[in-house]
Coordinates of C-alpha atoms in Angstrom, one line a residue:
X1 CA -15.8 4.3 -13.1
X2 CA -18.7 3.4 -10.7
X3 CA -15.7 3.0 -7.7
X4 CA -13.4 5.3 -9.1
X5 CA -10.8 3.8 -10.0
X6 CA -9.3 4.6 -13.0
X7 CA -5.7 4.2 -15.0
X8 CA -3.9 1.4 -16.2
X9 CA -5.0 -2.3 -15.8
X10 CA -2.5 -2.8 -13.1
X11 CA -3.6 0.2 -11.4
X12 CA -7.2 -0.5 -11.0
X13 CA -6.4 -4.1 -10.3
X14 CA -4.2 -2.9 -7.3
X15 CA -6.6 -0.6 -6.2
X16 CA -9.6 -3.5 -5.8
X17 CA -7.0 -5.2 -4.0
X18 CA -6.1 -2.8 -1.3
X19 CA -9.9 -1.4 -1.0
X20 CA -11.4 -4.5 -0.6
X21 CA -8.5 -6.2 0.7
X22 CA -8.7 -9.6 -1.6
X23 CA -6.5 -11.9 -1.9
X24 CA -7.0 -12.3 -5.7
X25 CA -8.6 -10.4 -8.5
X26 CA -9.5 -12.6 -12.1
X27 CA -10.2 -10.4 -14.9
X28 CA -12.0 -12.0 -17.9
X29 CA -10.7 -10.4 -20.9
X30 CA -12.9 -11.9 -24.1
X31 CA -10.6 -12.5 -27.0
X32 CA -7.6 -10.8 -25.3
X33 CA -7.6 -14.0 -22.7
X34 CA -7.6 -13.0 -18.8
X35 CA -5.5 -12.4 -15.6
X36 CA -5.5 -13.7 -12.1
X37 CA -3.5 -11.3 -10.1
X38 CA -2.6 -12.3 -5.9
X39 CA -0.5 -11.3 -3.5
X40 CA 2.1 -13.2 -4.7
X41 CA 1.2 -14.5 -7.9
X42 CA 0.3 -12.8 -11.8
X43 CA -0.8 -14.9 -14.1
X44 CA -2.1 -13.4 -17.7
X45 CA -3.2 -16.4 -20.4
X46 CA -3.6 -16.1 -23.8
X47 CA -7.0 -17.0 -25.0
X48 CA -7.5 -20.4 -25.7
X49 CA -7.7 -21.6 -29.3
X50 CA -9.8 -19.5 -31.6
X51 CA -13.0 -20.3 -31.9
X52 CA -16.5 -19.3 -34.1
X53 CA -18.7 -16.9 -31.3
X54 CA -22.0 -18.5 -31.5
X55 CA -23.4 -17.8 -28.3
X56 CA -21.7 -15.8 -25.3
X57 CA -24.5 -17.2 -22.9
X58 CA -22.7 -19.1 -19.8
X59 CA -19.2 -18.3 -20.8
X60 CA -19.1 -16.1 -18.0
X61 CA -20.4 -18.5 -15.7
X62 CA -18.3 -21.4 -16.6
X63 CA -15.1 -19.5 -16.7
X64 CA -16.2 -18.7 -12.9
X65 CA -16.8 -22.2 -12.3
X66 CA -13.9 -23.2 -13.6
X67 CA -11.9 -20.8 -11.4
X68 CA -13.7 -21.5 -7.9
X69 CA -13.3 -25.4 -8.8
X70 CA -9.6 -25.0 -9.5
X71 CA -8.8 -22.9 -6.3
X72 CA -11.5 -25.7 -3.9
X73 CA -9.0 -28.2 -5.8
X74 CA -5.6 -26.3 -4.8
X75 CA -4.7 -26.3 -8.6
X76 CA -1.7 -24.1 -9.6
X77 CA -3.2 -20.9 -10.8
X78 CA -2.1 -21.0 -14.2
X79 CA -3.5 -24.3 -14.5
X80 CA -6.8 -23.1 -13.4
X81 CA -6.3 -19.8 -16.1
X82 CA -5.9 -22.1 -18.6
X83 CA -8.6 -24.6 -17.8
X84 CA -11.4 -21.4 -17.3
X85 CA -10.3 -20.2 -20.4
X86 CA -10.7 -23.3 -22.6
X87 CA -14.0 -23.9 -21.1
X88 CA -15.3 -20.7 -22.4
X89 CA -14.1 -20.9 -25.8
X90 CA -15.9 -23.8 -25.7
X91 CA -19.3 -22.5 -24.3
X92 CA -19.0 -19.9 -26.7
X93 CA -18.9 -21.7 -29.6
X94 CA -22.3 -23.3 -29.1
X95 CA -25.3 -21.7 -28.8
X96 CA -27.6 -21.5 -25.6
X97 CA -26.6 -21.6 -21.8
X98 CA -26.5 -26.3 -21.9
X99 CA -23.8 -26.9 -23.7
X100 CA -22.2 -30.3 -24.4
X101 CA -18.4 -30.5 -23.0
X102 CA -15.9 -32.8 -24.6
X103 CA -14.7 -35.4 -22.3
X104 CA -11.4 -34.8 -20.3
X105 CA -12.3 -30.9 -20.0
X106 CA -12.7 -31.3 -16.3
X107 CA -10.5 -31.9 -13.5

């Protein structure tokens, strides 16, 4: 609303694109998963597995973390989807922004 943009997903999507003119546009979606959308590419991932909400606190921030890691590392972008989304099911299901991480989450 606050640029106007309205309609489907993939109407508002396209319409950040061509305004701004970015290359990519990564929707986080909650429980519904999220979307990386490029010029060429359009990648939507299921959530990762389900998990008990304890604390949303840094699951934005780590899911962007994980994203601008995964593109500085050339990762394929459905790789990187999946790899953002797993970390914030994790974050999420601990409380406070220091969370502990199992090993072999990173890259």
């Amino acid at each position: 609303e606050m640029l106007s943009l309205s309609g489907s997903e993939d109407r508002i999507v396209q319409g950040l694109m061509d305004r701004f003119e970015l290359e990519m546009v990564v929707l986080t979606k909650g429980s519904k998963g999220a979307r990386i959308v490029s010029r060429t590419e359009d990648i939507s991932a299921a959530p990762s597995k389900t998990v008990k909400v304890v604390d949303t606190v840094g699951a934005g921030d780590s899911f962007t973390a994980a994203v601008a890691i995964g593109l500085l590392k050339r990762k394929p972008v459905k790789e990187i989807l999946s790899k953002a989304n797993e970390l914030a099911g994790i974050v999420c299901s601990q409380s406070g922004a220091m969370v502990n991480l199992p090993d072999g989450i990173g890259w």
